[in-house]
Amino acid sequence: MNVLEVTSLEKKYKEKHAVKGVTFDLKKGNCTALIGPNGAGKTTTLNMLAGLITPTSGRFNTLENTRDIRSIIGYLPQYPSFFEWMTGMEYLTFSGEITGLSRKESKRRSEELINLVNLSEGENRRISHYSGGMKQRLGIAQSLIHQPELVILDEPVSALDPFGRREVLDLLNDLKEQTTILFSTHILNDAEQVCDDVLFLYNGELIEQGPLNDIKKRHHTSSLKLSFDDNASRYREVLREIPWIKQVKEKGESLIIEVEELKRDRMRLFTLISEGGWPVTKFESREQSLEDLFMKVMR
């Protein structure tokens, strides 16, 4: 069952075609990552869905078959702002009342969310004293205050340090049990940790979409990783001359080698290393990352 269906969504400005005929569905209970480099049109797409900007053309419908989806969504912008003189609890209670909850119900719901996003120690602290990670978790709590069917998060971890990013990613994993999530990111490793489905956006166009595992199968490549205790560049040029090796990429003191047939070519490579006495410290089959997949699809 789809929570949201988006059809031929476009946004044109005077000198820029920011979003070009984007079509996708969001399945109920799934976490979907909208992935693309900076300037791909991710924020424009989310802002249209959130009702902050008007599409040039296209439509989006919910289960209730309505264009205005604001009543069923929670939204967190890339750079959220708060009344920083308020405490976390005051801010959430105020947010709940704005959505139409009674003060009593808003207070009860705020207490639930404070525990959910692990802000109990800071609930009575002024927001101006919150860390970046705490503010993001508070923003996510605010987006959940009215129990929306869909939560839209624009780059929820991009401005955070590694510790804050880990906190928010763990929270998104927990939230998958409660609601449908659509979030944008250009940090592919983060998306891979929490998403079920992916939307690859590039230059305003969707170039690939679907369940992450299905996309990986469609674009599967066999690759091996060699780590050296010597200069890997010396061996990269040798490998590039071998016809059954499709591609060689250098990452630090390691080489990522794409081959035609994993089992056969792994044995060939073992022989080459042994006969040449190469200073290899680690030899492993390599799982294709989301970053590899995205770069392949873009090409």
PDB file of C-alpha atoms in Angstrom:
ATOM      1  CA  MET A   1       0.000   0.000   0.000  1.00  0.00           C
ATOM      2  CA  ASN A   2       1.325   3.431  -0.946  1.00  0.00           C
ATOM      3  CA  VAL A   3       1.234   6.342   1.473  1.00  0.00           C
ATOM      4  CA  LEU A   4       2.109   8.806  -1.286  1.00  0.00           C
ATOM      5  CA  GLU A   5       2.063   8.681  -5.089  1.00  0.00           C
ATOM      6  CA  VAL A   6       4.021  11.336  -6.994  1.00  0.00           C
ATOM      7  CA  THR A   7       3.447  11.757 -10.739  1.00  0.00           C
ATOM      8  CA  SER A   8       5.438  13.882 -13.222  1.00  0.00           C
ATOM      9  CA  LEU A   9       6.451  16.468 -10.630  1.00  0.00           C
ATOM     10  CA  GLU A  10       8.298  19.455 -12.112  1.00  0.00           C
ATOM     11  CA  LYS A  11       9.687  22.777 -10.955  1.00  0.00           C
ATOM     12  CA  LYS A  12      10.922  25.405 -13.378  1.00  0.00           C
ATOM     13  CA  TYR A  13      12.474  28.741 -12.543  1.00  0.00           C
ATOM     14  CA  LYS A  14      13.329  31.439 -15.065  1.00  0.00           C
ATOM     15  CA  GLU A  15      16.800  30.125 -15.813  1.00  0.00           C
ATOM     16  CA  LYS A  16      16.719  26.664 -14.290  1.00  0.00           C
ATOM     17  CA  HIS A  17      14.736  23.463 -14.631  1.00  0.00           C
ATOM     18  CA  ALA A  18      15.244  22.242 -11.066  1.00  0.00           C
ATOM     19  CA  VAL A  19      13.050  19.106 -11.043  1.00  0.00           C
ATOM     20  CA  LYS A  20      12.154  17.265 -14.244  1.00  0.00           C
ATOM     21  CA  GLY A  21       9.158  14.933 -14.370  1.00  0.00           C
ATOM     22  CA  VAL A  22       9.822  13.046 -11.139  1.00  0.00           C
ATOM     23  CA  THR A  23       7.536  10.038 -10.525  1.00  0.00           C
ATOM     24  CA  PHE A  24       7.683   7.661  -7.550  1.00  0.00           C
ATOM     25  CA  ASP A  25       5.635   5.947  -4.830  1.00  0.00           C
ATOM     26  CA  LEU A  26       6.270   5.711  -1.107  1.00  0.00           C
ATOM     27  CA  LYS A  27       5.252   2.387   0.429  1.00  0.00           C
ATOM     28  CA  LYS A  28       3.616   2.417   3.844  1.00  0.00           C
ATOM     29  CA  GLY A  29       6.095   1.560   6.606  1.00  0.00           C
ATOM     30  CA  ASN A  30       9.219   1.916   4.439  1.00  0.00           C
ATOM     31  CA  CYS A  31      12.195   4.216   4.847  1.00  0.00           C
ATOM     32  CA  THR A  32      13.126   5.786   1.504  1.00  0.00           C
ATOM     33  CA  ALA A  33      16.294   7.749   0.821  1.00  0.00           C
ATOM     34  CA  LEU A  34      16.316  10.502  -1.815  1.00  0.00           C
ATOM     35  CA  ILE A  35      19.944  10.441  -2.883  1.00  0.00           C
ATOM     36  CA  GLY A  36      21.907  12.842  -5.038  1.00  0.00           C
ATOM     37  CA  PRO A  37      24.781  15.316  -5.093  1.00  0.00           C
ATOM     38  CA  ASN A  38      24.344  18.911  -3.975  1.00  0.00           C
ATOM     39  CA  GLY A  39      22.197  20.765  -6.506  1.00  0.00           C
ATOM     40  CA  ALA A  40      20.429  17.642  -7.756  1.00  0.00           C
ATOM     41  CA  GLY A  41      16.976  18.954  -6.776  1.00  0.00           C
ATOM     42  CA  LYS A  42      16.444  17.052  -3.516  1.00  0.00           C
ATOM     43  CA  THR A  43      15.391  20.021  -1.364  1.00  0.00           C
ATOM     44  CA  THR A  44      13.176  21.434  -4.122  1.00  0.00           C
ATOM     45  CA  THR A  45      11.379  18.091  -4.393  1.00  0.00           C
ATOM     46  CA  LEU A  46      10.818  17.824  -0.643  1.00  0.00           C
ATOM     47  CA  ASN A  47       9.676  21.452  -0.392  1.00  0.00           C
ATOM     48  CA  MET A  48       7.048  20.825  -3.054  1.00  0.00           C
ATOM     49  CA  LEU A  49       5.757  17.784  -1.162  1.00  0.00           C
ATOM     50  CA  ALA A  50       5.703  19.776   2.083  1.00  0.00           C
ATOM     51  CA  GLY A  51       3.669  22.572   0.465  1.00  0.00           C
ATOM     52  CA  LEU A  52       6.412  25.175   0.864  1.00  0.00           C
ATOM     53  CA  ILE A  53       6.732  25.834  -2.869  1.00  0.00           C
ATOM     54  CA  THR A  54       4.249  25.315  -5.702  1.00  0.00           C
ATOM     55  CA  PRO A  55       5.092  22.780  -8.435  1.00  0.00           C
ATOM     56  CA  THR A  56       5.160  24.013 -12.020  1.00  0.00           C
ATOM     57  CA  SER A  57       3.330  20.833 -13.024  1.00  0.00           C
ATOM     58  CA  GLY A  58       2.628  17.295 -11.846  1.00  0.00           C
ATOM     59  CA  ARG A  59       0.679  15.977  -8.884  1.00  0.00           C
ATOM     60  CA  PHE A  60       0.974  13.960  -5.700  1.00  0.00           C
ATOM     61  CA  ASN A  61      -1.793  12.071  -3.950  1.00  0.00           C
ATOM     62  CA  THR A  62      -2.187  10.328  -0.604  1.00  0.00           C
ATOM     63  CA  LEU A  63      -4.418   7.447   0.399  1.00  0.00           C
ATOM     64  CA  GLU A  64      -7.153  10.067   0.830  1.00  0.00           C
ATOM     65  CA  ASN A  65      -6.499  11.193  -2.764  1.00  0.00           C
ATOM     66  CA  THR A  66      -5.784  14.797  -1.848  1.00  0.00           C
ATOM     67  CA  ARG A  67      -3.140  17.140  -3.229  1.00  0.00           C
ATOM     68  CA  ASP A  68      -2.566  18.963   0.064  1.00  0.00           C
ATOM     69  CA  ILE A  69      -0.744  16.427   2.219  1.00  0.00           C
ATOM     70  CA  ARG A  70       0.279  18.754   5.039  1.00  0.00           C
ATOM     71  CA  SER A  71      -2.185  17.264   7.517  1.00  0.00           C
ATOM     72  CA  ILE A  72      -0.588  13.801   7.304  1.00  0.00           C
ATOM     73  CA  ILE A  73       3.106  14.726   7.182  1.00  0.00           C
ATOM     74  CA  GLY A  74       5.773  15.776   9.625  1.00  0.00           C
ATOM     75  CA  TYR A  75       8.577  17.877   8.161  1.00  0.00           C
ATOM     76  CA  LEU A  76      12.104  18.749   9.252  1.00  0.00           C
ATOM     77  CA  PRO A  77      14.015  21.231   7.033  1.00  0.00           C
ATOM     78  CA  GLN A  78      17.750  20.983   6.437  1.00  0.00           C
ATOM     79  CA  TYR A  79      18.432  23.936   8.727  1.00  0.00           C
ATOM     80  CA  PRO A  80      15.724  23.909  11.422  1.00  0.00           C
ATOM     81  CA  SER A  81      15.259  26.948  13.627  1.00  0.00           C
ATOM     82  CA  PHE A  82      13.870  26.989  17.149  1.00  0.00           C
ATOM     83  CA  PHE A  83      12.714  29.441  19.807  1.00  0.00           C
ATOM     84  CA  GLU A  84      15.980  28.925  21.641  1.00  0.00           C
ATOM     85  CA  TRP A  85      14.805  30.625  24.820  1.00  0.00           C
ATOM     86  CA  MET A  86      12.329  27.759  25.251  1.00  0.00           C
ATOM     87  CA  THR A  87      13.143  24.427  26.847  1.00  0.00           C
ATOM     88  CA  GLY A  88      12.817  21.281  24.751  1.00  0.00           C
ATOM     89  CA  MET A  89       9.607  20.311  26.555  1.00  0.00           C
ATOM     90  CA  GLU A  90       8.087  23.776  26.119  1.00  0.00           C
ATOM     91  CA  TYR A  91       8.889  23.782  22.421  1.00  0.00           C
ATOM     92  CA  LEU A  92       7.317  20.365  21.792  1.00  0.00           C
ATOM     93  CA  THR A  93       4.193  21.229  23.800  1.00  0.00           C
ATOM     94  CA  PHE A  94       3.845  24.481  21.855  1.00  0.00           C
ATOM     95  CA  SER A  95       4.307  22.603  18.545  1.00  0.00           C
ATOM     96  CA  GLY A  96       1.598  20.129  19.511  1.00  0.00           C
ATOM     97  CA  GLU A  97      -0.887  22.875  20.286  1.00  0.00           C
ATOM     98  CA  ILE A  98      -0.204  24.490  16.891  1.00  0.00           C
ATOM     99  CA  THR A  99      -1.199  21.217  15.191  1.00  0.00           C
ATOM    100  CA  GLY A 100      -4.529  21.238  17.036  1.00  0.00           C
ATOM    101  CA  LEU A 101      -3.798  19.050  20.055  1.00  0.00           C
ATOM    102  CA  SER A 102      -5.207  20.107  23.421  1.00  0.00           C
ATOM    103  CA  ARG A 103      -2.641  21.306  25.947  1.00  0.00           C
ATOM    104  CA  LYS A 104      -3.097  18.118  27.977  1.00  0.00           C
ATOM    105  CA  GLU A 105      -2.714  15.849  24.940  1.00  0.00           C
ATOM    106  CA  SER A 106       0.230  17.878  23.653  1.00  0.00           C
ATOM    107  CA  LYS A 107       1.982  17.551  27.024  1.00  0.00           C
ATOM    108  CA  ARG A 108       1.404  13.785  27.072  1.00  0.00           C
ATOM    109  CA  ARG A 109       2.637  13.363  23.509  1.00  0.00           C
ATOM    110  CA  SER A 110       5.696  15.552  24.196  1.00  0.00           C
ATOM    111  CA  GLU A 111       6.691  13.368  27.140  1.00  0.00           C
ATOM    112  CA  GLU A 112       6.460  10.271  24.900  1.00  0.00           C
ATOM    113  CA  LEU A 113       8.642  11.857  22.236  1.00  0.00           C
ATOM    114  CA  ILE A 114      11.227  13.183  24.704  1.00  0.00           C
ATOM    115  CA  ASN A 115      11.802   9.570  25.763  1.00  0.00           C
ATOM    116  CA  LEU A 116      11.714   8.292  22.180  1.00  0.00           C
ATOM    117  CA  VAL A 117      14.448  10.658  20.959  1.00  0.00           C
ATOM    118  CA  ASN A 118      16.476  10.280  24.179  1.00  0.00           C
ATOM    119  CA  LEU A 119      16.260  13.899  25.367  1.00  0.00           C
ATOM    120  CA  SER A 120      15.101  13.229  28.923  1.00  0.00           C
ATOM    121  CA  GLU A 121      18.180  14.851  30.449  1.00  0.00           C
ATOM    122  CA  GLY A 122      17.671  18.008  28.392  1.00  0.00           C
ATOM    123  CA  GLU A 123      13.894  18.373  28.439  1.00  0.00           C
ATOM    124  CA  ASN A 124      14.039  21.310  30.889  1.00  0.00           C
ATOM    125  CA  ARG A 125      17.196  22.842  29.418  1.00  0.00           C
ATOM    126  CA  ARG A 126      17.020  25.828  27.078  1.00  0.00           C
ATOM    127  CA  ILE A 127      17.412  24.866  23.423  1.00  0.00           C
ATOM    128  CA  SER A 128      20.224  27.418  23.075  1.00  0.00           C
ATOM    129  CA  HIS A 129      22.308  25.050  25.229  1.00  0.00           C
ATOM    130  CA  TYR A 130      21.626  21.997  23.061  1.00  0.00           C
ATOM    131  CA  SER A 131      24.308  20.354  20.891  1.00  0.00           C
ATOM    132  CA  GLY A 132      23.754  19.946  17.150  1.00  0.00           C
ATOM    133  CA  GLY A 133      22.698  16.333  17.578  1.00  0.00           C
ATOM    134  CA  MET A 134      20.242  17.237  20.335  1.00  0.00           C
ATOM    135  CA  LYS A 135      18.664  19.918  18.144  1.00  0.00           C
ATOM    136  CA  GLN A 136      18.224  17.475  15.280  1.00  0.00           C
ATOM    137  CA  ARG A 137      16.600  14.935  17.599  1.00  0.00           C
ATOM    138  CA  LEU A 138      14.320  17.662  18.952  1.00  0.00           C
ATOM    139  CA  GLY A 139      13.434  18.618  15.373  1.00  0.00           C
ATOM    140  CA  ILE A 140      12.566  15.013  14.568  1.00  0.00           C
ATOM    141  CA  ALA A 141      10.406  14.854  17.720  1.00  0.00           C
ATOM    142  CA  GLN A 142       8.622  18.022  16.601  1.00  0.00           C
ATOM    143  CA  SER A 143       7.902  16.450  13.207  1.00  0.00           C
ATOM    144  CA  LEU A 144       6.277  13.481  14.966  1.00  0.00           C
ATOM    145  CA  ILE A 145       4.148  15.418  17.458  1.00  0.00           C
ATOM    146  CA  HIS A 146       0.833  14.873  15.611  1.00  0.00           C
ATOM    147  CA  GLN A 147       1.581  11.213  14.742  1.00  0.00           C
ATOM    148  CA  PRO A 148       1.917  11.758  10.969  1.00  0.00           C
ATOM    149  CA  GLU A 149       1.638   8.970   8.412  1.00  0.00           C
ATOM    150  CA  LEU A 150       4.756  10.276   6.626  1.00  0.00           C
ATOM    151  CA  VAL A 151       7.847  12.043   7.983  1.00  0.00           C
ATOM    152  CA  ILE A 152       9.934  14.092   5.512  1.00  0.00           C
ATOM    153  CA  LEU A 153      13.486  14.937   6.601  1.00  0.00           C
ATOM    154  CA  ASP A 154      15.796  17.124   4.509  1.00  0.00           C
ATOM    155  CA  GLU A 155      19.477  16.207   5.038  1.00  0.00           C
ATOM    156  CA  PRO A 156      18.917  15.303   8.715  1.00  0.00           C
ATOM    157  CA  VAL A 157      22.558  14.389   9.426  1.00  0.00           C
ATOM    158  CA  SER A 158      24.644  16.480   7.012  1.00  0.00           C
ATOM    159  CA  ALA A 159      25.583  19.196   9.534  1.00  0.00           C
ATOM    160  CA  LEU A 160      26.411  16.845  12.406  1.00  0.00           C
ATOM    161  CA  ASP A 161      29.674  15.476  13.750  1.00  0.00           C
ATOM    162  CA  PRO A 162      30.158  11.665  13.641  1.00  0.00           C
ATOM    163  CA  PHE A 163      28.711  11.177  17.130  1.00  0.00           C
ATOM    164  CA  GLY A 164      25.613  13.276  16.409  1.00  0.00           C
ATOM    165  CA  ARG A 165      25.143  11.561  13.047  1.00  0.00           C
ATOM    166  CA  ARG A 166      25.242   8.156  14.708  1.00  0.00           C
ATOM    167  CA  GLU A 167      22.585   9.234  17.216  1.00  0.00           C
ATOM    168  CA  VAL A 168      20.211  10.420  14.496  1.00  0.00           C
ATOM    169  CA  LEU A 169      20.746   7.348  12.283  1.00  0.00           C
ATOM    170  CA  ASP A 170      19.968   5.068  15.233  1.00  0.00           C
ATOM    171  CA  LEU A 171      16.823   7.100  15.850  1.00  0.00           C
ATOM    172  CA  LEU A 172      15.728   6.736  12.206  1.00  0.00           C
ATOM    173  CA  ASN A 173      16.140   2.978  12.494  1.00  0.00           C
ATOM    174  CA  ASP A 174      13.828   3.013  15.525  1.00  0.00           C
ATOM    175  CA  LEU A 175      11.281   5.262  13.797  1.00  0.00           C
ATOM    176  CA  LYS A 176      10.892   2.812  10.901  1.00  0.00           C
ATOM    177  CA  GLU A 177       8.663   0.756  13.201  1.00  0.00           C
ATOM    178  CA  GLN A 178       6.238   3.648  13.688  1.00  0.00           C
ATOM    179  CA  THR A 179       5.862   5.637  10.463  1.00  0.00           C
ATOM    180  CA  THR A 180       6.871   6.008   6.819  1.00  0.00           C
ATOM    181  CA  ILE A 181      10.069   8.017   6.298  1.00  0.00           C
ATOM    182  CA  LEU A 182      11.391   9.962   3.309  1.00  0.00           C
ATOM    183  CA  PHE A 183      14.754  11.621   3.841  1.00  0.00           C
ATOM    184  CA  SER A 184      17.258  13.234   1.529  1.00  0.00           C
ATOM    185  CA  THR A 185      21.017  12.892   1.773  1.00  0.00           C
ATOM    186  CA  HIS A 186      24.220  13.134  -0.241  1.00  0.00           C
ATOM    187  CA  ILE A 187      26.040  10.917   2.301  1.00  0.00           C
ATOM    188  CA  LEU A 188      25.512   7.515   0.714  1.00  0.00           C
ATOM    189  CA  ASN A 189      26.882   5.437   3.565  1.00  0.00           C
ATOM    190  CA  ASP A 190      24.277   6.903   5.911  1.00  0.00           C
ATOM    191  CA  ALA A 191      21.448   6.042   3.530  1.00  0.00           C
ATOM    192  CA  GLU A 192      22.678   2.477   3.171  1.00  0.00           C
ATOM    193  CA  GLN A 193      22.457   1.939   6.921  1.00  0.00           C
ATOM    194  CA  VAL A 194      18.777   2.813   7.323  1.00  0.00           C
ATOM    195  CA  CYS A 195      16.862   2.840   4.018  1.00  0.00           C
ATOM    196  CA  ASP A 196      14.686   0.161   2.402  1.00  0.00           C
ATOM    197  CA  ASP A 197      14.157   1.962  -0.910  1.00  0.00           C
ATOM    198  CA  VAL A 198      16.269   4.511  -2.775  1.00  0.00           C
ATOM    199  CA  LEU A 199      15.568   7.278  -5.278  1.00  0.00           C
ATOM    200  CA  PHE A 200      18.629   8.389  -7.253  1.00  0.00           C
ATOM    201  CA  LEU A 201      18.230  12.018  -8.288  1.00  0.00           C
ATOM    202  CA  TYR A 202      20.722  13.661 -10.641  1.00  0.00           C
ATOM    203  CA  ASN A 203      20.377  17.045 -12.343  1.00  0.00           C
ATOM    204  CA  GLY A 204      16.685  17.136 -11.449  1.00  0.00           C
ATOM    205  CA  GLU A 205      15.881  13.698 -12.891  1.00  0.00           C
ATOM    206  CA  LEU A 206      15.271  10.327 -11.247  1.00  0.00           C
ATOM    207  CA  ILE A 207      17.801   8.023 -12.856  1.00  0.00           C
ATOM    208  CA  GLU A 208      17.054   4.899 -10.783  1.00  0.00           C
ATOM    209  CA  GLN A 209      14.639   3.867  -8.042  1.00  0.00           C
ATOM    210  CA  GLY A 210      13.339   0.869  -6.130  1.00  0.00           C
ATOM    211  CA  PRO A 211      14.241  -1.431  -3.237  1.00  0.00           C
ATOM    212  CA  LEU A 212      17.956  -1.157  -2.477  1.00  0.00           C
ATOM    213  CA  ASN A 213      18.570  -4.910  -2.779  1.00  0.00           C
ATOM    214  CA  ASP A 214      16.810  -5.073  -6.150  1.00  0.00           C
ATOM    215  CA  ILE A 215      18.873  -2.189  -7.536  1.00  0.00           C
ATOM    216  CA  LYS A 216      22.070  -3.837  -6.329  1.00  0.00           C
ATOM    217  CA  LYS A 217      21.091  -7.027  -8.153  1.00  0.00           C
ATOM    218  CA  ARG A 218      20.304  -5.131 -11.364  1.00  0.00           C
ATOM    219  CA  HIS A 219      23.683  -3.397 -11.364  1.00  0.00           C
ATOM    220  CA  HIS A 220      25.731  -6.150  -9.727  1.00  0.00           C
ATOM    221  CA  THR A 221      29.457  -6.224 -10.336  1.00  0.00           C
ATOM    222  CA  SER A 222      32.051  -8.723  -9.108  1.00  0.00           C
ATOM    223  CA  SER A 223      35.016  -7.097  -7.442  1.00  0.00           C
ATOM    224  CA  LEU A 224      38.024  -7.888  -5.283  1.00  0.00           C
ATOM    225  CA  LYS A 225      40.044  -5.735  -2.934  1.00  0.00           C
ATOM    226  CA  LEU A 226      43.824  -5.999  -2.572  1.00  0.00           C
ATOM    227  CA  SER A 227      45.616  -4.185   0.256  1.00  0.00           C
ATOM    228  CA  PHE A 228      49.380  -3.603  -0.012  1.00  0.00           C
ATOM    229  CA  ASP A 229      52.171  -2.707   2.384  1.00  0.00           C
ATOM    230  CA  ASP A 230      53.871  -1.006  -0.564  1.00  0.00           C
ATOM    231  CA  ASN A 231      52.854   1.550  -3.197  1.00  0.00           C
ATOM    232  CA  ALA A 232      49.635   0.205  -4.745  1.00  0.00           C
ATOM    233  CA  SER A 233      50.076   2.404  -7.839  1.00  0.00           C
ATOM    234  CA  ARG A 234      52.881   0.184  -9.124  1.00  0.00           C
ATOM    235  CA  TYR A 235      50.512  -2.763  -9.460  1.00  0.00           C
ATOM    236  CA  ARG A 236      47.524  -0.808 -10.714  1.00  0.00           C
ATOM    237  CA  GLU A 237      49.143  -0.263 -14.108  1.00  0.00           C
ATOM    238  CA  VAL A 238      49.997  -3.972 -14.413  1.00  0.00           C
ATOM    239  CA  LEU A 239      46.416  -5.007 -13.680  1.00  0.00           C
ATOM    240  CA  ARG A 240      44.959  -2.543 -16.167  1.00  0.00           C
ATOM    241  CA  GLU A 241      46.705  -4.389 -18.993  1.00  0.00           C
ATOM    242  CA  ILE A 242      44.996  -7.720 -18.185  1.00  0.00           C
ATOM    243  CA  PRO A 243      41.981  -8.364 -20.478  1.00  0.00           C
ATOM    244  CA  TRP A 244      39.755 -10.160 -17.916  1.00  0.00           C
ATOM    245  CA  ILE A 245      40.017  -7.231 -15.506  1.00  0.00           C
ATOM    246  CA  LYS A 246      37.315  -4.669 -16.316  1.00  0.00           C
ATOM    247  CA  GLN A 247      38.362  -1.805 -14.049  1.00  0.00           C
ATOM    248  CA  VAL A 248      40.937  -0.933 -11.367  1.00  0.00           C
ATOM    249  CA  LYS A 249      40.482   1.860  -8.822  1.00  0.00           C
ATOM    250  CA  GLU A 250      43.023   2.952  -6.244  1.00  0.00           C
ATOM    251  CA  LYS A 251      41.971   3.838  -2.684  1.00  0.00           C
ATOM    252  CA  GLY A 252      44.915   4.630  -0.452  1.00  0.00           C
ATOM    253  CA  GLU A 253      47.110   1.535  -0.245  1.00  0.00           C
ATOM    254  CA  SER A 254      44.366  -0.662  -1.714  1.00  0.00           C
ATOM    255  CA  LEU A 255      43.152  -1.549  -5.199  1.00  0.00           C
ATOM    256  CA  ILE A 256      39.501  -2.272  -6.041  1.00  0.00           C
ATOM    257  CA  ILE A 257      39.440  -4.664  -8.997  1.00  0.00           C
ATOM    258  CA  GLU A 258      36.287  -5.304 -11.017  1.00  0.00           C
ATOM    259  CA  VAL A 259      36.378  -8.678 -12.771  1.00  0.00           C
ATOM    260  CA  GLU A 260      34.205 -10.612 -15.202  1.00  0.00           C
ATOM    261  CA  GLU A 261      33.638 -13.788 -13.165  1.00  0.00           C
ATOM    262  CA  LEU A 262      34.419 -13.746  -9.451  1.00  0.00           C
ATOM    263  CA  LYS A 263      35.302 -17.401  -8.747  1.00  0.00           C
ATOM    264  CA  ARG A 264      37.450 -17.913 -11.847  1.00  0.00           C
ATOM    265  CA  ASP A 265      39.212 -14.549 -11.746  1.00  0.00           C
ATOM    266  CA  ARG A 266      39.887 -14.757  -8.015  1.00  0.00           C
ATOM    267  CA  MET A 267      42.036 -17.852  -8.667  1.00  0.00           C
ATOM    268  CA  ARG A 268      43.778 -16.117 -11.566  1.00  0.00           C
ATOM    269  CA  LEU A 269      44.607 -13.212  -9.303  1.00  0.00           C
ATOM    270  CA  PHE A 270      45.930 -15.520  -6.565  1.00  0.00           C
ATOM    271  CA  THR A 271      48.311 -17.030  -9.104  1.00  0.00           C
ATOM    272  CA  LEU A 272      49.442 -13.620 -10.338  1.00  0.00           C
ATOM    273  CA  ILE A 273      50.182 -12.423  -6.794  1.00  0.00           C
ATOM    274  CA  SER A 274      52.021 -15.614  -5.855  1.00  0.00           C
ATOM    275  CA  GLU A 275      54.189 -15.770  -8.971  1.00  0.00           C
ATOM    276  CA  GLY A 276      55.005 -12.069  -8.810  1.00  0.00           C
ATOM    277  CA  GLY A 277      55.724 -11.997  -5.090  1.00  0.00           C
ATOM    278  CA  TRP A 278      53.465  -9.000  -4.620  1.00  0.00           C
ATOM    279  CA  PRO A 279      53.433  -7.456  -1.094  1.00  0.00           C
ATOM    280  CA  VAL A 280      49.710  -8.075  -0.531  1.00  0.00           C
ATOM    281  CA  THR A 281      48.565  -7.881   3.094  1.00  0.00           C
ATOM    282  CA  LYS A 282      44.881  -8.543   2.511  1.00  0.00           C
ATOM    283  CA  PHE A 283      42.826 -10.171  -0.247  1.00  0.00           C
ATOM    284  CA  GLU A 284      39.028 -10.100  -0.074  1.00  0.00           C
ATOM    285  CA  SER A 285      35.880 -10.291  -2.128  1.00  0.00           C
ATOM    286  CA  ARG A 286      34.135  -6.954  -1.949  1.00  0.00           C
ATOM    287  CA  GLU A 287      30.442  -6.153  -1.532  1.00  0.00           C
ATOM    288  CA  GLN A 288      29.283  -3.357  -3.832  1.00  0.00           C
ATOM    289  CA  SER A 289      28.612  -0.212  -1.795  1.00  0.00           C
ATOM    290  CA  LEU A 290      25.803   2.262  -2.419  1.00  0.00           C
ATOM    291  CA  GLU A 291      28.430   4.796  -3.494  1.00  0.00           C
ATOM    292  CA  ASP A 292      29.764   2.386  -6.126  1.00  0.00           C
ATOM    293  CA  LEU A 293      26.235   1.719  -7.287  1.00  0.00           C
ATOM    294  CA  PHE A 294      25.330   5.389  -7.543  1.00  0.00           C
ATOM    295  CA  MET A 295      28.445   6.238  -9.536  1.00  0.00           C
ATOM    296  CA  LYS A 296      27.800   3.320 -11.892  1.00  0.00           C
ATOM    297  CA  VAL A 297      24.185   4.349 -12.485  1.00  0.00           C
ATOM    298  CA  MET A 298      25.188   7.988 -13.091  1.00  0.00           C
ATOM    299  CA  ARG A 299      27.735   6.905 -15.704  1.00  0.00           C
TER     300      ARG A 299
END
